[in-house]
mmCIF file of C-alpha atoms in Angstrom:
data_model
loop_
_atom_site.group_PDB
_atom_site.id
_atom_site.type_symbol
_atom_site.label_atom_id
_atom_site.label_comp_id
_atom_site.label_asym_id
_atom_site.label_seq_id
_atom_site.Cartn_x
_atom_site.Cartn_y
_atom_site.Cartn_z
ATOM 1 C CA MET A 1282 -47.743 17.210 12.974
ATOM 2 C CA ASN A 1283 -49.701 14.484 14.290
ATOM 3 C CA THR A 1284 -49.730 13.750 18.468
ATOM 4 C CA THR A 1285 -48.114 10.600 18.105
ATOM 5 C CA THR A 1286 -45.166 12.354 16.495
ATOM 6 C CA ALA A 1287 -45.698 15.380 18.950
ATOM 7 C CA ASP A 1288 -45.344 13.408 22.068
ATOM 8 C CA ARG A 1289 -42.513 11.104 20.842
ATOM 9 C CA THR A 1290 -40.093 13.957 20.041
ATOM 10 C CA GLU A 1291 -40.609 16.014 23.155
ATOM 11 C CA SER A 1292 -40.187 13.636 25.035
ATOM 12 C CA ASP A 1293 -36.827 12.154 23.170
ATOM 13 C CA GLY A 1294 -35.623 15.872 24.244
ATOM 14 C CA ALA A 1295 -35.676 16.540 20.442
ATOM 15 C CA THR A 1296 -33.805 19.851 19.224
ATOM 16 C CA SER A 1297 -34.656 21.827 16.325
ATOM 17 C CA SER A 1298 -37.397 22.394 14.234
ATOM 18 C CA THR A 1299 -37.067 21.531 10.038
ATOM 19 C CA GLU A 1300 -38.323 22.758 7.424
ATOM 20 C CA THR A 1301 -40.593 20.198 5.610
ATOM 21 C CA THR A 1302 -41.856 19.279 1.918
ATOM 22 C CA THR A 1303 -44.756 18.151 0.641
ATOM 23 C CA GLY A 1304 -46.308 14.954 2.436
ATOM 24 C CA GLU A 1305 -43.260 15.522 4.668
ATOM 25 C CA SER A 1306 -44.729 15.460 8.288
ATOM 26 C CA ASP A 1307 -43.239 18.869 10.635
ATOM 27 C CA GLU A 1308 -41.339 16.826 13.442
ATOM 28 C CA ARG A 1309 -38.052 18.276 15.651
ATOM 29 C CA THR A 1310 -35.397 16.423 15.019
ATOM 30 C CA ASN A 1311 -32.969 14.727 18.218
ATOM 31 C CA ALA A 1312 -29.596 13.886 17.900
ATOM 32 C CA ALA A 1313 -30.020 10.175 19.569
ATOM 33 C CA TRP A 1314 -31.380 9.080 16.230
ATOM 34 C CA ARG A 1315 -27.965 9.618 14.264
ATOM 35 C CA GLU A 1316 -26.164 8.154 17.198
ATOM 36 C CA TYR A 1317 -24.794 4.613 16.052
ATOM 37 C CA SER A 1318 -22.205 2.642 17.795
ATOM 38 C CA PHE A 1319 -19.971 -0.042 16.154
ATOM 39 C CA ALA A 1320 -16.744 -1.825 16.659
ATOM 40 C CA GLY A 1321 -13.112 -0.349 16.363
ATOM 41 C CA ASP A 1322 -12.567 3.219 14.924
ATOM 42 C CA PRO A 1323 -13.879 4.945 12.282
ATOM 43 C CA VAL A 1324 -12.317 5.144 8.732
ATOM 44 C CA LEU A 1325 -14.148 8.304 8.472
ATOM 45 C CA SER A 1326 -14.917 10.892 10.997
ATOM 46 C CA VAL A 1327 -17.199 13.889 10.008
ATOM 47 C CA ALA A 1328 -18.076 16.611 12.274
ATOM 48 C CA ASP A 1329 -20.023 19.831 12.290
ATOM 49 C CA LEU A 1330 -20.139 19.650 7.849
ATOM 50 C CA ASN A 1331 -21.905 22.656 6.655
ATOM 51 C CA VAL A 1332 -21.847 23.476 2.695
ATOM 52 C CA TRP A 1333 -22.827 26.543 0.821
ATOM 53 C CA TYR A 1334 -23.360 26.696 -2.663
ATOM 54 C CA ASP A 1335 -23.798 30.980 -2.592
ATOM 55 C CA ASP A 1336 -26.377 31.464 -0.601
ATOM 56 C CA ASP A 1337 -27.870 28.160 -0.877
ATOM 57 C CA HIS A 1338 -27.113 26.347 3.047
ATOM 58 C CA ALA A 1339 -27.246 22.768 1.198
ATOM 59 C CA LEU A 1340 -25.938 20.931 4.403
ATOM 60 C CA LYS A 1341 -26.310 21.584 7.713
ATOM 61 C CA ASP A 1342 -24.262 21.033 10.906
ATOM 62 C CA ILE A 1343 -23.571 16.934 9.730
ATOM 63 C CA SER A 1344 -21.468 14.682 12.287
ATOM 64 C CA ILE A 1345 -21.164 11.072 11.393
ATOM 65 C CA ASP A 1346 -18.910 8.281 11.821
ATOM 66 C CA ILE A 1347 -18.423 5.582 9.011
ATOM 67 C CA PRO A 1348 -16.914 2.342 9.500
ATOM 68 C CA GLU A 1349 -14.380 0.870 7.410
ATOM 69 C CA LYS A 1350 -14.710 -2.359 5.354
ATOM 70 C CA SER A 1351 -19.078 -2.165 4.833
ATOM 71 C CA VAL A 1352 -21.370 -0.290 2.818
ATOM 72 C CA THR A 1353 -23.214 2.853 3.977
ATOM 73 C CA ALA A 1354 -25.906 3.899 2.084
ATOM 74 C CA LEU A 1355 -27.076 7.437 1.755
ATOM 75 C CA ILE A 1356 -30.910 7.477 1.489
ATOM 76 C CA GLY A 1357 -33.045 10.435 0.716
ATOM 77 C CA PRO A 1358 -35.266 12.452 -1.650
ATOM 78 C CA SER A 1359 -33.922 14.486 -4.278
ATOM 79 C CA GLY A 1360 -31.758 17.472 -3.467
ATOM 80 C CA CYS A 1361 -31.470 16.558 0.231
ATOM 81 C CA GLY A 1362 -27.552 16.421 0.297
ATOM 82 C CA LYS A 1363 -26.849 13.005 -0.460
ATOM 83 C CA SER A 1364 -24.430 13.468 -3.373
ATOM 84 C CA THR A 1365 -23.292 17.135 -2.102
ATOM 85 C CA PHE A 1366 -22.394 15.095 1.174
ATOM 86 C CA LEU A 1367 -20.738 12.383 -1.005
ATOM 87 C CA ARG A 1368 -18.468 14.911 -2.666
ATOM 88 C CA CYS A 1369 -17.456 16.252 0.419
ATOM 89 C CA LEU A 1370 -15.593 13.068 1.493
ATOM 90 C CA ASN A 1371 -12.807 13.320 -0.653
ATOM 91 C CA ARG A 1372 -13.368 16.858 -1.990
ATOM 92 C CA MET A 1373 -14.576 16.776 -5.060
ATOM 93 C CA ASN A 1374 -16.695 20.141 -4.340
ATOM 94 C CA ASP A 1375 -13.610 21.946 -4.765
ATOM 95 C CA ARG A 1376 -14.062 22.026 -8.426
ATOM 96 C CA ILE A 1377 -17.220 23.945 -7.664
ATOM 97 C CA LYS A 1378 -16.525 27.782 -7.720
ATOM 98 C CA SER A 1379 -19.946 28.888 -5.754
ATOM 99 C CA CYS A 1380 -19.187 25.976 -2.988
ATOM 100 C CA ARG A 1381 -17.947 26.896 0.512
ATOM 101 C CA VAL A 1382 -17.385 23.807 3.137
ATOM 102 C CA GLU A 1383 -16.721 24.353 6.833
ATOM 103 C CA GLY A 1384 -16.383 21.681 8.950
ATOM 104 C CA SER A 1385 -13.889 18.409 9.365
ATOM 105 C CA VAL A 1386 -13.717 15.459 7.523
ATOM 106 C CA ALA A 1387 -11.414 13.053 9.425
ATOM 107 C CA PHE A 1388 -9.570 10.057 7.321
ATOM 108 C CA ASN A 1389 -7.829 7.664 9.292
ATOM 109 C CA GLY A 1390 -7.499 10.200 12.286
ATOM 110 C CA GLN A 1391 -6.146 13.302 9.255
ATOM 111 C CA ASP A 1392 -8.721 15.873 8.394
ATOM 112 C CA ILE A 1393 -8.843 16.165 4.715
ATOM 113 C CA TYR A 1394 -9.835 19.633 4.638
ATOM 114 C CA ALA A 1395 -6.563 20.592 6.200
ATOM 115 C CA ASP A 1396 -3.721 23.020 4.661
ATOM 116 C CA GLY A 1397 -1.792 21.114 2.379
ATOM 117 C CA THR A 1398 -3.439 18.183 1.634
ATOM 118 C CA ASN A 1399 -2.561 16.235 -1.519
ATOM 119 C CA LEU A 1400 -5.567 15.968 -3.281
ATOM 120 C CA VAL A 1401 -4.226 13.976 -6.102
ATOM 121 C CA GLU A 1402 -2.829 11.180 -3.465
ATOM 122 C CA LEU A 1403 -6.248 11.794 -1.558
ATOM 123 C CA ARG A 1404 -8.354 11.010 -4.305
ATOM 124 C CA LYS A 1405 -6.162 7.982 -5.192
ATOM 125 C CA ARG A 1406 -6.864 6.349 -1.740
ATOM 126 C CA ILE A 1407 -10.945 7.673 -1.577
ATOM 127 C CA GLY A 1408 -11.810 6.845 -5.175
ATOM 128 C CA MET A 1409 -15.373 7.523 -7.259
ATOM 129 C CA VAL A 1410 -17.416 5.988 -9.419
ATOM 130 C CA PHE A 1411 -20.312 8.141 -10.864
ATOM 131 C CA GLN A 1412 -23.997 7.483 -11.889
ATOM 132 C CA HIS A 1413 -23.329 6.975 -15.255
ATOM 133 C CA PRO A 1414 -20.290 5.227 -16.477
ATOM 134 C CA ASN A 1415 -17.761 7.276 -18.119
ATOM 135 C CA PRO A 1416 -15.031 5.264 -19.518
ATOM 136 C CA PHE A 1417 -12.078 6.837 -21.542
ATOM 137 C CA PRO A 1418 -12.645 6.173 -25.298
ATOM 138 C CA LYS A 1419 -9.517 3.923 -25.180
ATOM 139 C CA SER A 1420 -8.995 0.105 -24.995
ATOM 140 C CA ILE A 1421 -10.265 -2.019 -22.114
ATOM 141 C CA ARG A 1422 -6.635 -2.568 -20.949
ATOM 142 C CA ASP A 1423 -5.754 1.153 -21.327
ATOM 143 C CA ASN A 1424 -8.726 1.794 -19.135
ATOM 144 C CA VAL A 1425 -7.830 -0.090 -16.035
ATOM 145 C CA ALA A 1426 -3.957 0.950 -16.734
ATOM 146 C CA TYR A 1427 -4.636 4.856 -17.290
ATOM 147 C CA ALA A 1428 -3.630 5.863 -13.344
ATOM 148 C CA PRO A 1429 -1.197 3.773 -12.410
ATOM 149 C CA ARG A 1430 0.491 4.547 -15.211
ATOM 150 C CA LYS A 1431 0.359 8.256 -15.359
ATOM 151 C CA HIS A 1432 1.194 8.344 -11.394
ATOM 152 C CA GLY A 1433 4.078 6.476 -12.346
ATOM 153 C CA ASP A 1434 3.293 2.940 -10.829
ATOM 154 C CA LEU A 1435 3.810 1.445 -14.019
ATOM 155 C CA ASP A 1436 7.058 1.992 -16.565
ATOM 156 C CA ARG A 1437 5.260 1.871 -19.963
ATOM 157 C CA GLY A 1438 6.215 3.627 -23.172
ATOM 158 C CA LEU A 1439 9.380 3.963 -25.442
ATOM 159 C CA VAL A 1440 11.597 5.157 -23.090
ATOM 160 C CA PRO A 1441 11.268 2.336 -20.325
ATOM 161 C CA ARG A 1442 10.983 -0.620 -23.486
ATOM 162 C CA LEU A 1443 14.371 0.611 -24.593
ATOM 163 C CA LEU A 1444 16.180 0.760 -21.079
ATOM 164 C CA GLY A 1445 14.195 -2.681 -20.868
ATOM 165 C CA ARG A 1446 12.367 -1.622 -17.758
ATOM 166 C CA GLU A 1447 8.523 -1.726 -19.307
ATOM 167 C CA GLU A 1448 6.577 -3.231 -16.921
ATOM 168 C CA THR A 1449 4.521 -5.135 -19.479
ATOM 169 C CA GLU A 1450 3.895 -8.402 -16.960
ATOM 170 C CA LYS A 1451 3.359 -6.099 -13.857
ATOM 171 C CA GLU A 1452 0.494 -4.297 -15.997
ATOM 172 C CA ASN A 1453 -1.093 -7.359 -17.137
ATOM 173 C CA GLU A 1454 -1.174 -8.695 -13.711
ATOM 174 C CA LEU A 1455 -2.900 -5.241 -12.405
ATOM 175 C CA VAL A 1456 -5.325 -5.695 -15.788
ATOM 176 C CA GLU A 1457 -6.487 -9.170 -14.560
ATOM 177 C CA ARG A 1458 -6.515 -8.632 -10.807
ATOM 178 C CA CYS A 1459 -8.911 -4.884 -11.452
ATOM 179 C CA LEU A 1460 -10.737 -6.839 -13.806
ATOM 180 C CA ARG A 1461 -11.431 -9.601 -11.703
ATOM 181 C CA ASP A 1462 -12.042 -7.996 -8.368
ATOM 182 C CA ALA A 1463 -14.559 -6.047 -10.240
ATOM 183 C CA ALA A 1464 -16.445 -9.160 -11.718
ATOM 184 C CA LEU A 1465 -15.476 -8.281 -15.585
ATOM 185 C CA TRP A 1466 -12.420 -10.420 -16.322
ATOM 186 C CA SER A 1467 -14.662 -13.815 -17.782
ATOM 187 C CA GLU A 1468 -16.524 -11.686 -20.147
ATOM 188 C CA VAL A 1469 -13.594 -9.268 -21.480
ATOM 189 C CA GLU A 1470 -10.470 -11.569 -21.083
ATOM 190 C CA GLY A 1471 -10.057 -12.419 -24.618
ATOM 191 C CA ARG A 1472 -10.636 -8.816 -26.081
ATOM 192 C CA LEU A 1473 -8.519 -6.455 -23.746
ATOM 193 C CA ASP A 1474 -7.634 -4.222 -26.451
ATOM 194 C CA ASP A 1475 -11.122 -3.793 -27.769
ATOM 195 C CA ASN A 1476 -12.307 -0.030 -27.086
ATOM 196 C CA ALA A 1477 -14.465 0.051 -23.801
ATOM 197 C CA LEU A 1478 -17.020 2.082 -25.271
ATOM 198 C CA GLY A 1479 -18.006 -1.336 -27.209
ATOM 199 C CA LEU A 1480 -19.095 -2.690 -23.627
ATOM 200 C CA SER A 1481 -22.379 -2.705 -22.261
ATOM 201 C CA GLY A 1482 -23.576 0.191 -19.812
ATOM 202 C CA GLY A 1483 -23.167 -2.554 -16.717
ATOM 203 C CA GLN A 1484 -20.018 -3.657 -18.262
ATOM 204 C CA GLN A 1485 -18.641 -0.148 -18.872
ATOM 205 C CA GLN A 1486 -19.953 0.514 -14.631
ATOM 206 C CA ARG A 1487 -17.953 -1.978 -13.797
ATOM 207 C CA LEU A 1488 -14.919 -1.335 -15.935
ATOM 208 C CA CYS A 1489 -15.192 2.475 -14.058
ATOM 209 C CA ILE A 1490 -15.092 0.384 -10.817
ATOM 210 C CA ALA A 1491 -12.064 -1.701 -12.125
ATOM 211 C CA ARG A 1492 -10.560 1.482 -12.730
ATOM 212 C CA CYS A 1493 -10.818 2.901 -9.464
ATOM 213 C CA LEU A 1494 -9.460 -0.210 -7.741
ATOM 214 C CA ALA A 1495 -6.434 -0.020 -10.168
ATOM 215 C CA VAL A 1496 -5.034 2.738 -8.016
ATOM 216 C CA ASP A 1497 -5.557 0.812 -4.519
ATOM 217 C CA PRO A 1498 -7.777 2.962 -2.535
ATOM 218 C CA GLU A 1499 -9.406 2.422 0.667
ATOM 219 C CA ILE A 1500 -12.902 3.824 0.314
ATOM 220 C CA ILE A 1501 -14.891 3.789 -3.053
ATOM 221 C CA LEU A 1502 -17.410 6.447 -3.067
ATOM 222 C CA MET A 1503 -20.878 5.181 -5.533
ATOM 223 C CA ASP A 1504 -23.010 8.357 -6.587
ATOM 224 C CA GLU A 1505 -26.096 5.747 -7.571
ATOM 225 C CA PRO A 1506 -24.265 3.419 -9.923
ATOM 226 C CA ALA A 1507 -26.995 1.243 -10.716
ATOM 227 C CA SER A 1508 -29.587 4.007 -11.617
ATOM 228 C CA ALA A 1509 -28.906 4.091 -15.097
ATOM 229 C CA LEU A 1510 -29.185 0.499 -15.715
ATOM 230 C CA ASP A 1511 -31.160 -2.477 -16.397
ATOM 231 C CA PRO A 1512 -32.544 -4.948 -13.651
ATOM 232 C CA ILE A 1513 -30.169 -7.890 -14.715
ATOM 233 C CA ALA A 1514 -26.908 -5.580 -14.608
ATOM 234 C CA THR A 1515 -28.199 -3.420 -11.212
ATOM 235 C CA ALA A 1516 -27.992 -6.972 -9.916
ATOM 236 C CA LYS A 1517 -24.540 -7.791 -10.628
ATOM 237 C CA ILE A 1518 -23.522 -4.445 -9.484
ATOM 238 C CA GLU A 1519 -25.133 -5.283 -5.861
ATOM 239 C CA ASP A 1520 -23.318 -8.368 -6.233
ATOM 240 C CA LEU A 1521 -20.307 -6.753 -6.709
ATOM 241 C CA ILE A 1522 -20.457 -3.797 -3.988
ATOM 242 C CA GLU A 1523 -21.196 -6.747 -1.073
ATOM 243 C CA ASP A 1524 -17.949 -8.330 -2.537
ATOM 244 C CA LEU A 1525 -15.895 -5.496 -2.371
ATOM 245 C CA ALA A 1526 -17.002 -4.272 1.258
ATOM 246 C CA GLU A 1527 -14.659 -7.597 1.931
ATOM 247 C CA GLU A 1528 -11.684 -5.620 1.128
ATOM 248 C CA TYR A 1529 -12.974 -1.477 0.655
ATOM 249 C CA THR A 1530 -15.180 0.739 2.735
ATOM 250 C CA VAL A 1531 -18.099 1.802 0.439
ATOM 251 C CA VAL A 1532 -20.084 4.464 0.659
ATOM 252 C CA ILE A 1533 -23.187 4.652 -1.748
ATOM 253 C CA VAL A 1534 -25.792 7.279 -2.678
ATOM 254 C CA THR A 1535 -29.024 5.439 -4.228
ATOM 255 C CA HIS A 1536 -32.611 6.384 -4.222
ATOM 256 C CA ASN A 1537 -33.545 2.692 -4.618
ATOM 257 C CA MET A 1538 -34.364 2.366 -0.833
ATOM 258 C CA GLN A 1539 -34.782 -1.736 -1.587
ATOM 259 C CA GLN A 1540 -31.456 -1.645 -3.107
ATOM 260 C CA ALA A 1541 -30.055 -0.103 0.437
ATOM 261 C CA ALA A 1542 -32.153 -2.549 2.397
ATOM 262 C CA ARG A 1543 -30.350 -5.452 0.419
ATOM 263 C CA ILE A 1544 -26.794 -4.377 0.230
ATOM 264 C CA SER A 1545 -25.674 -1.868 3.198
ATOM 265 C CA ASP A 1546 -24.638 -2.561 6.649
ATOM 266 C CA GLN A 1547 -26.076 0.915 7.927
ATOM 267 C CA THR A 1548 -28.110 3.436 6.124
ATOM 268 C CA ALA A 1549 -27.724 7.364 6.873
ATOM 269 C CA VAL A 1550 -31.554 9.509 6.069
ATOM 270 C CA PHE A 1551 -30.890 12.604 4.595
ATOM 271 C CA LEU A 1552 -34.344 14.895 4.512
ATOM 272 C CA THR A 1553 -35.355 18.021 3.692
ATOM 273 C CA GLY A 1554 -33.117 21.305 3.911
ATOM 274 C CA GLY A 1555 -29.920 19.095 3.975
ATOM 275 C CA GLU A 1556 -30.266 17.719 7.277
ATOM 276 C CA LEU A 1557 -29.132 14.210 8.569
ATOM 277 C CA VAL A 1558 -32.259 13.006 10.263
ATOM 278 C CA GLU A 1559 -31.275 9.071 11.675
ATOM 279 C CA TYR A 1560 -28.031 7.035 10.924
ATOM 280 C CA GLY A 1561 -28.038 3.239 12.006
ATOM 281 C CA ASP A 1562 -27.855 -0.006 11.628
ATOM 282 C CA THR A 1563 -30.003 -0.620 8.081
ATOM 283 C CA ASP A 1564 -32.338 -3.256 9.680
ATOM 284 C CA GLN A 1565 -33.165 -0.925 12.338
ATOM 285 C CA VAL A 1566 -33.650 2.220 10.142
ATOM 286 C CA PHE A 1567 -35.762 0.267 7.653
ATOM 287 C CA GLU A 1568 -37.787 -1.867 9.964
ATOM 288 C CA ASN A 1569 -38.154 0.770 13.235
ATOM 289 C CA PRO A 1570 -36.891 4.069 12.296
ATOM 290 C CA ARG A 1571 -36.581 6.384 14.949
ATOM 291 C CA SER A 1572 -38.270 9.184 13.381
ATOM 292 C CA GLN A 1573 -41.413 9.594 12.169
ATOM 293 C CA ARG A 1574 -40.509 11.758 9.146
ATOM 294 C CA VAL A 1575 -37.966 8.862 8.030
ATOM 295 C CA GLU A 1576 -41.180 6.142 8.404
ATOM 296 C CA ASP A 1577 -43.179 8.193 6.322
ATOM 297 C CA TYR A 1578 -40.229 8.419 3.505
ATOM 298 C CA ILE A 1579 -39.511 4.652 3.730
ATOM 299 C CA THR A 1580 -43.452 4.322 3.175
ATOM 300 C CA GLY A 1581 -43.703 6.405 0.379
ATOM 301 C CA LYS A 1582 -45.802 9.172 1.749
ATOM 302 C CA PHE A 1583 -43.671 11.588 0.488
ATOM 303 C CA GLY A 1584 -40.387 11.781 -1.590
#
């Protein structure tokens, strides 16, 4: 550890030592580096979150508040717990048998880990877009309308048709609105009945975003949504994320630090051992990080 880092961490009242990886400074962390103030109440408030996969302690004492209608980027080297944390926000980790979660995640003041939580309703309100596009092998129209039909928000099929209750017009309006919001309508409006698997990778990812929007979420979680896409498709996804943040809260995991700097309002930096080291305004984190390890990571000294 260099003298500058030692002097800074001691004077800041650092609280704990941390494991390091190759090229990473040995530094004691400080709770003040994770304090981030913003106007209004948080839409998500995480407190003392710990996650284990069997005996592997994947996330350690994570506490963070996320403001609504903004973009929060989660960055850090591979294996630091970013995606694990993201999946905690709508309890997708429940699907992993070896996973154990302690702590709380409050969504609009309600702990999503409380007994009796309706997971179907939770995942409608906190949707997720995955790293690789995963459209259903159905038409473009059916992809967007699938969840509203399944949840009973749209009456379609033989029985509603015979009873005169089929909501074709409502469905058409929903499909168009979601595809427009996902910046895809102009590219597919003439072929809504074509198989979605015939779309390009970037179009498929935007279709998955449209499918997420169809159930009217409040929060959209994105796990490296552009990592498998070419630069042009990536730029469209980034533009779309910035537009979505006007109406939705977006939390995105990305390995692309330039992408985080371009599109996010605040950035959380996870480092070795499942530790949240720094959280704050994106410009501050990238231009004047308070942690030496974060500065080393951003400047490419390790990771």
